[in-house]
């Protein structure tokens, strides 16, 4: 039986994407070769790459001021590659500290220049998103994490600052209409909402590059990747293809408007149950809740473990919270059907009833 997949990442993908990806491993588009056996400079792969790049721009509604790269090293690599390319050693960058991923980005940026943490939610265990903060006008950029995968908060607005915007969208990219054009650099590890592990999407506005005065090794230099038409070295061919299939699926299903509609339906269903059932406690403030990752807890840890055991019995995986915060987490990415959310809500209702006698 197929499991209910609430994993936070790598995570659920559309069934048809899995089907098409596995067919391509055996015979890519009927050419008599596996996708894994073709050169990255063949027309076959050039077509994959250019279609993926143009679908990214189309879904994000971006013009040719932007370039689309498929890099390696995960979103974690971007924590250092962003400041290496954008922050001169005497410059300052502004950062929001909303949780574990933002904190890591801050630590990496310190290797390259000065960091000003202008917004931090550490005071309340990152259970909310701060609305009032200001950024020095001479900051090179402001960096934030649009969706905090671990803590379960999400920015439901674009920060209103007068410096270039850099965003880590690893866990909510392509999940909603979003003002991408207000941003100068957008990045996301693909394995949460945009494909398989092994590739990181980086979308960059070209005119912010080349200003640090720093010598950058070519493999880490966005400009060099752009000049090489995103083929500076061998890209992760299979992972790029899975992203292409995922992008095609998003477009076919109705694009970002439809993705948001579904995300809201799932989140509404889940949070309504969470707010009603006494045994489960939400961890974040209502207005800042993530539509992708719902975090919650059961106060009595023995009962919490019992609930996790129940989930397992019912074929529900990925419900345990991140090791750094504990508790419970249900991730509901683009590919998750509403019926899966209904299934765990039903289980939670039954569990709540039986535990309260
Ligand atoms: C998962 C995640 C990361 C880390 O991604 P890797 O690809 O494992 O490096 C960074 N930021 C956010 C918001 C994430 O959810």
Short mmCIF file of N, CA and C in Angstrom, two decimals, residues 222-334:
data_model
loop_
_atom_site.label_atom_id
_atom_site.label_comp_id
_atom_site.label_asym_id
_atom_site.label_seq_id
_atom_site.Cartn_x
_atom_site.Cartn_y
_atom_site.Cartn_z
N UNK A 222 28.38 32.99 -9.77
CA UNK A 222 27.13 32.97 -10.56
C UNK A 222 27.37 33.48 -11.98
N UNK A 223 28.18 34.54 -12.08
CA UNK A 223 28.41 35.13 -13.40
C UNK A 223 29.03 34.13 -14.36
N UNK A 224 29.96 33.34 -13.87
CA UNK A 224 30.61 32.35 -14.73
C UNK A 224 29.60 31.27 -15.18
N UNK A 225 28.71 30.92 -14.29
CA UNK A 225 27.67 29.95 -14.67
C UNK A 225 26.76 30.54 -15.75
N UNK A 226 26.43 31.80 -15.60
CA UNK A 226 25.56 32.45 -16.57
C UNK A 226 26.25 32.54 -17.93
N UNK A 227 27.51 32.96 -17.89
CA UNK A 227 28.27 33.06 -19.16
C UNK A 227 28.38 31.71 -19.86
N UNK A 228 28.41 30.65 -19.07
CA UNK A 228 28.52 29.30 -19.66
C UNK A 228 27.15 28.70 -19.97
N UNK A 229 26.12 29.52 -20.02
CA UNK A 229 24.75 29.06 -20.29
C UNK A 229 24.32 27.92 -19.36
N UNK A 230 24.65 28.05 -18.10
CA UNK A 230 24.26 27.09 -17.07
C UNK A 230 24.89 25.71 -17.28
N UNK A 231 25.96 25.66 -18.08
CA UNK A 231 26.66 24.40 -18.31
C UNK A 231 28.15 24.56 -18.06
N UNK A 232 28.48 25.19 -16.96
CA UNK A 232 29.89 25.37 -16.61
C UNK A 232 30.56 24.02 -16.37
N UNK A 233 29.82 23.13 -15.74
CA UNK A 233 30.27 21.74 -15.62
C UNK A 233 29.03 20.86 -15.75
N UNK A 234 29.17 19.57 -15.49
CA UNK A 234 28.03 18.68 -15.68
C UNK A 234 26.96 18.96 -14.63
N UNK A 235 25.79 19.39 -15.05
CA UNK A 235 24.73 19.59 -14.05
C UNK A 235 24.16 18.22 -13.63
N UNK A 236 23.45 18.17 -12.51
CA UNK A 236 22.84 16.91 -12.11
C UNK A 236 21.66 16.60 -13.04
N UNK A 237 21.98 15.91 -14.11
CA UNK A 237 21.04 15.71 -15.23
C UNK A 237 19.70 15.14 -14.77
N UNK A 238 19.76 14.09 -13.98
CA UNK A 238 18.51 13.45 -13.57
C UNK A 238 17.67 14.40 -12.70
N UNK A 239 18.31 15.04 -11.75
CA UNK A 239 17.56 15.94 -10.85
C UNK A 239 16.96 17.12 -11.61
N UNK A 240 17.68 17.63 -12.60
CA UNK A 240 17.13 18.73 -13.41
C UNK A 240 15.89 18.23 -14.15
N UNK A 241 15.97 17.00 -14.65
CA UNK A 241 14.83 16.45 -15.38
C UNK A 241 13.61 16.28 -14.46
N UNK A 242 13.84 15.81 -13.24
CA UNK A 242 12.71 15.66 -12.31
C UNK A 242 12.10 17.04 -12.00
N UNK A 243 12.94 18.06 -11.91
CA UNK A 243 12.41 19.41 -11.72
C UNK A 243 11.57 19.84 -12.93
N UNK A 244 12.08 19.54 -14.12
CA UNK A 244 11.30 19.88 -15.32
C UNK A 244 9.92 19.20 -15.28
N UNK A 245 9.89 17.92 -14.95
CA UNK A 245 8.61 17.20 -14.89
C UNK A 245 7.69 17.83 -13.85
N UNK A 246 8.27 18.24 -12.72
CA UNK A 246 7.47 18.86 -11.66
C UNK A 246 6.92 20.22 -12.11
N UNK A 247 7.76 20.98 -12.80
CA UNK A 247 7.31 22.29 -13.31
C UNK A 247 6.20 22.12 -14.34
N UNK A 248 6.36 21.13 -15.23
CA UNK A 248 5.30 20.86 -16.22
C UNK A 248 3.99 20.52 -15.51
N UNK A 249 4.11 19.71 -14.46
CA UNK A 249 2.92 19.29 -13.71
C UNK A 249 2.24 20.50 -13.05
N UNK A 250 3.04 21.38 -12.47
CA UNK A 250 2.47 22.57 -11.82
C UNK A 250 1.70 23.40 -12.85
N UNK A 251 2.32 23.61 -14.00
CA UNK A 251 1.68 24.42 -15.04
C UNK A 251 0.38 23.77 -15.52
N UNK A 252 0.45 22.47 -15.80
CA UNK A 252 -0.71 21.74 -16.31
C UNK A 252 -1.86 21.76 -15.32
N UNK A 253 -1.56 21.69 -14.03
CA UNK A 253 -2.61 21.65 -13.01
C UNK A 253 -3.26 23.02 -12.79
N UNK A 254 -2.66 24.06 -13.34
CA UNK A 254 -3.27 25.39 -13.19
C UNK A 254 -2.34 26.44 -12.61
N UNK A 255 -1.06 26.11 -12.51
CA UNK A 255 -0.08 27.12 -12.09
C UNK A 255 -0.15 27.47 -10.61
N UNK A 256 0.46 28.59 -10.28
CA UNK A 256 0.63 28.95 -8.87
C UNK A 256 -0.68 29.33 -8.19
N UNK A 257 -1.64 29.84 -8.97
CA UNK A 257 -2.94 30.18 -8.38
C UNK A 257 -3.62 28.91 -7.86
N UNK A 258 -3.55 27.87 -8.69
CA UNK A 258 -4.15 26.59 -8.30
C UNK A 258 -3.37 25.95 -7.13
N UNK A 259 -2.03 26.07 -7.17
CA UNK A 259 -1.22 25.50 -6.08
C UNK A 259 -1.60 26.16 -4.74
N UNK A 260 -1.81 27.47 -4.79
CA UNK A 260 -2.18 28.17 -3.56
C UNK A 260 -3.57 27.77 -3.08
N UNK A 261 -4.48 27.61 -4.04
CA UNK A 261 -5.84 27.20 -3.69
C UNK A 261 -5.81 25.87 -2.95
N UNK A 262 -5.04 24.95 -3.49
CA UNK A 262 -4.94 23.63 -2.85
C UNK A 262 -4.24 23.71 -1.50
N UNK A 263 -3.19 24.53 -1.44
CA UNK A 263 -2.44 24.66 -0.18
C UNK A 263 -3.35 25.22 0.91
N UNK A 264 -4.17 26.19 0.53
CA UNK A 264 -5.08 26.78 1.52
C UNK A 264 -6.13 25.78 1.97
N UNK A 265 -6.63 25.00 1.03
CA UNK A 265 -7.65 24.00 1.40
C UNK A 265 -7.05 22.99 2.38
N UNK A 266 -5.83 22.55 2.10
CA UNK A 266 -5.17 21.58 3.00
C UNK A 266 -4.92 22.19 4.38
N UNK A 267 -4.36 23.40 4.36
CA UNK A 267 -4.01 24.05 5.63
C UNK A 267 -5.26 24.38 6.44
N UNK A 268 -6.30 24.85 5.77
CA UNK A 268 -7.55 25.17 6.48
C UNK A 268 -8.08 23.93 7.19
N UNK A 269 -8.09 22.84 6.47
CA UNK A 269 -8.60 21.59 7.03
C UNK A 269 -7.75 21.17 8.24
N UNK A 270 -6.45 21.23 8.05
CA UNK A 270 -5.57 20.76 9.13
C UNK A 270 -5.61 21.65 10.36
N UNK A 271 -5.48 22.95 10.14
CA UNK A 271 -5.43 23.86 11.30
C UNK A 271 -6.77 23.94 12.03
N UNK A 272 -7.86 23.77 11.29
CA UNK A 272 -9.17 23.78 11.96
C UNK A 272 -9.23 22.63 12.97
N UNK A 273 -8.72 21.48 12.56
CA UNK A 273 -8.70 20.34 13.49
C UNK A 273 -7.76 20.63 14.66
N UNK A 274 -6.59 21.16 14.33
CA UNK A 274 -5.59 21.44 15.36
C UNK A 274 -6.15 22.39 16.43
N UNK A 275 -6.93 23.37 15.98
CA UNK A 275 -7.46 24.37 16.92
C UNK A 275 -8.64 23.83 17.72
N UNK A 276 -9.23 22.73 17.27
CA UNK A 276 -10.41 22.19 17.94
C UNK A 276 -10.04 21.10 18.93
N UNK A 277 -9.11 20.24 18.52
CA UNK A 277 -8.79 19.07 19.34
C UNK A 277 -7.93 19.48 20.54
N UNK A 278 -8.35 19.08 21.72
CA UNK A 278 -7.70 19.60 22.93
C UNK A 278 -6.30 19.06 23.16
N UNK A 279 -6.07 17.84 22.73
CA UNK A 279 -4.80 17.21 23.09
C UNK A 279 -3.62 17.77 22.28
N UNK A 280 -3.92 18.27 21.09
CA UNK A 280 -2.86 18.79 20.21
C UNK A 280 -2.73 20.31 20.38
N UNK A 281 -1.48 20.77 20.52
CA UNK A 281 -1.26 22.21 20.70
C UNK A 281 -0.45 22.77 19.53
N UNK A 282 -0.99 23.79 18.86
CA UNK A 282 -0.21 24.42 17.78
C UNK A 282 1.00 25.14 18.37
N UNK A 283 2.05 25.28 17.58
CA UNK A 283 3.28 25.90 18.09
C UNK A 283 3.48 27.33 17.61
N UNK A 284 2.76 27.76 16.59
CA UNK A 284 3.02 29.10 16.08
C UNK A 284 1.75 29.95 16.03
N UNK A 285 1.96 31.26 15.97
CA UNK A 285 0.84 32.18 15.97
C UNK A 285 0.03 32.05 14.69
N UNK A 286 -1.29 32.16 14.87
CA UNK A 286 -2.22 31.89 13.77
C UNK A 286 -1.88 32.60 12.48
N UNK A 287 -1.64 33.90 12.56
CA UNK A 287 -1.50 34.67 11.32
C UNK A 287 -0.19 34.36 10.58
N UNK A 288 0.75 33.72 11.26
CA UNK A 288 2.04 33.44 10.64
C UNK A 288 2.25 31.96 10.32
N UNK A 289 1.18 31.20 10.41
CA UNK A 289 1.31 29.76 10.18
C UNK A 289 1.67 29.45 8.73
N UNK A 290 2.50 28.45 8.59
CA UNK A 290 2.91 27.99 7.27
C UNK A 290 1.80 27.17 6.62
N UNK A 291 1.61 27.38 5.32
CA UNK A 291 0.67 26.53 4.58
C UNK A 291 1.33 25.22 4.18
N UNK A 292 2.63 25.13 4.36
CA UNK A 292 3.38 23.94 3.93
C UNK A 292 3.72 23.00 5.08
N UNK A 293 4.17 23.56 6.21
CA UNK A 293 4.61 22.74 7.33
C UNK A 293 3.87 23.16 8.60
N UNK A 294 3.01 22.28 9.11
CA UNK A 294 2.28 22.58 10.34
C UNK A 294 3.03 21.94 11.51
N UNK A 295 3.40 22.76 12.49
CA UNK A 295 4.10 22.23 13.66
C UNK A 295 3.17 22.27 14.86
N UNK A 296 3.24 21.23 15.68
CA UNK A 296 2.37 21.14 16.84
C UNK A 296 2.96 20.14 17.83
N UNK A 297 2.27 19.99 18.94
CA UNK A 297 2.85 19.11 19.96
C UNK A 297 1.74 18.51 20.82
N UNK A 298 2.13 17.47 21.53
CA UNK A 298 1.27 16.94 22.60
C UNK A 298 2.10 17.07 23.87
N UNK A 299 1.56 17.71 24.87
CA UNK A 299 2.38 18.02 26.05
C UNK A 299 3.01 16.79 26.69
N UNK A 300 2.20 15.77 26.89
CA UNK A 300 2.71 14.54 27.50
C UNK A 300 3.48 13.73 26.45
N UNK A 301 4.78 13.61 26.65
CA UNK A 301 5.62 12.99 25.62
C UNK A 301 5.30 11.51 25.40
N UNK A 302 4.81 10.82 26.44
CA UNK A 302 4.42 9.42 26.25
C UNK A 302 3.24 9.33 25.30
N UNK A 303 2.30 10.26 25.48
CA UNK A 303 1.12 10.27 24.59
C UNK A 303 1.54 10.68 23.17
N UNK A 304 2.51 11.60 23.10
CA UNK A 304 2.99 12.00 21.78
C UNK A 304 3.61 10.80 21.04
N UNK A 305 4.40 10.05 21.76
CA UNK A 305 5.00 8.86 21.14
C UNK A 305 3.94 7.84 20.74
N UNK A 306 2.90 7.75 21.56
CA UNK A 306 1.81 6.84 21.24
C UNK A 306 1.11 7.29 19.93
N UNK A 307 0.96 8.61 19.80
CA UNK A 307 0.35 9.13 18.56
C UNK A 307 1.22 8.80 17.35
N UNK A 308 2.53 8.97 17.51
CA UNK A 308 3.44 8.65 16.40
C UNK A 308 3.34 7.17 16.02
N UNK A 309 3.17 6.34 17.02
CA UNK A 309 3.00 4.90 16.77
C UNK A 309 1.71 4.65 15.98
N UNK A 310 0.64 5.36 16.37
CA UNK A 310 -0.64 5.26 15.65
C UNK A 310 -0.47 5.67 14.18
N UNK A 311 0.28 6.75 13.97
CA UNK A 311 0.52 7.22 12.59
C UNK A 311 1.18 6.11 11.78
N UNK A 312 2.18 5.52 12.40
CA UNK A 312 2.92 4.45 11.74
C UNK A 312 1.98 3.30 11.37
N UNK A 313 1.15 2.92 12.32
CA UNK A 313 0.19 1.83 12.08
C UNK A 313 -0.73 2.13 10.90
N UNK A 314 -1.00 3.43 10.69
CA UNK A 314 -1.92 3.83 9.61
C UNK A 314 -1.18 4.22 8.34
N UNK A 315 0.10 3.89 8.26
CA UNK A 315 0.85 4.16 7.02
C UNK A 315 1.18 5.63 6.82
N UNK A 316 1.25 6.39 7.93
CA UNK A 316 1.55 7.83 7.80
C UNK A 316 2.99 8.08 8.25
N UNK A 317 3.80 8.58 7.34
CA UNK A 317 5.23 8.77 7.65
C UNK A 317 5.59 10.25 7.68
N UNK A 318 6.64 10.55 8.45
CA UNK A 318 7.18 11.91 8.45
C UNK A 318 6.53 12.85 9.45
N UNK A 319 5.80 12.32 10.42
CA UNK A 319 5.03 13.18 11.34
C UNK A 319 5.86 13.66 12.54
N UNK A 320 7.00 13.05 12.74
CA UNK A 320 7.87 13.48 13.86
C UNK A 320 8.49 14.83 13.53
N UNK A 321 8.53 15.73 14.51
CA UNK A 321 9.11 17.05 14.30
C UNK A 321 10.61 16.98 14.06
N UNK A 322 11.18 18.07 13.60
CA UNK A 322 12.64 18.14 13.36
C UNK A 322 13.38 17.90 14.66
N UNK A 323 14.51 17.22 14.58
CA UNK A 323 15.24 16.85 15.81
C UNK A 323 15.62 18.06 16.66
N UNK A 324 15.70 19.25 16.07
CA UNK A 324 16.10 20.42 16.85
C UNK A 324 14.95 21.01 17.67
N UNK A 325 13.70 20.80 17.27
CA UNK A 325 12.58 21.37 18.02
C UNK A 325 11.66 20.31 18.64
N UNK A 326 11.76 19.08 18.19
CA UNK A 326 10.91 18.02 18.71
C UNK A 326 9.46 18.19 18.30
N UNK A 327 8.55 17.60 19.04
CA UNK A 327 7.13 17.73 18.73
C UNK A 327 6.75 17.03 17.44
N UNK A 328 5.72 17.55 16.81
CA UNK A 328 5.15 16.91 15.63
C UNK A 328 5.11 17.90 14.47
N UNK A 329 5.16 17.36 13.27
CA UNK A 329 5.10 18.24 12.10
C UNK A 329 4.45 17.47 10.96
N UNK A 330 3.53 18.15 10.29
CA UNK A 330 2.89 17.58 9.10
C UNK A 330 3.22 18.49 7.93
N UNK A 331 3.95 17.97 6.96
CA UNK A 331 4.29 18.77 5.78
C UNK A 331 3.31 18.46 4.67
N UNK A 332 2.84 19.53 4.03
CA UNK A 332 1.76 19.39 3.03
C UNK A 332 2.15 20.14 1.76
N UNK A 333 3.05 19.58 1.02
CA UNK A 333 3.55 20.25 -0.18
C UNK A 333 2.58 20.11 -1.36
N UNK A 334 2.96 20.76 -2.47
CA UNK A 334 2.10 20.83 -3.66
C UNK A 334 1.43 19.52 -4.05
#
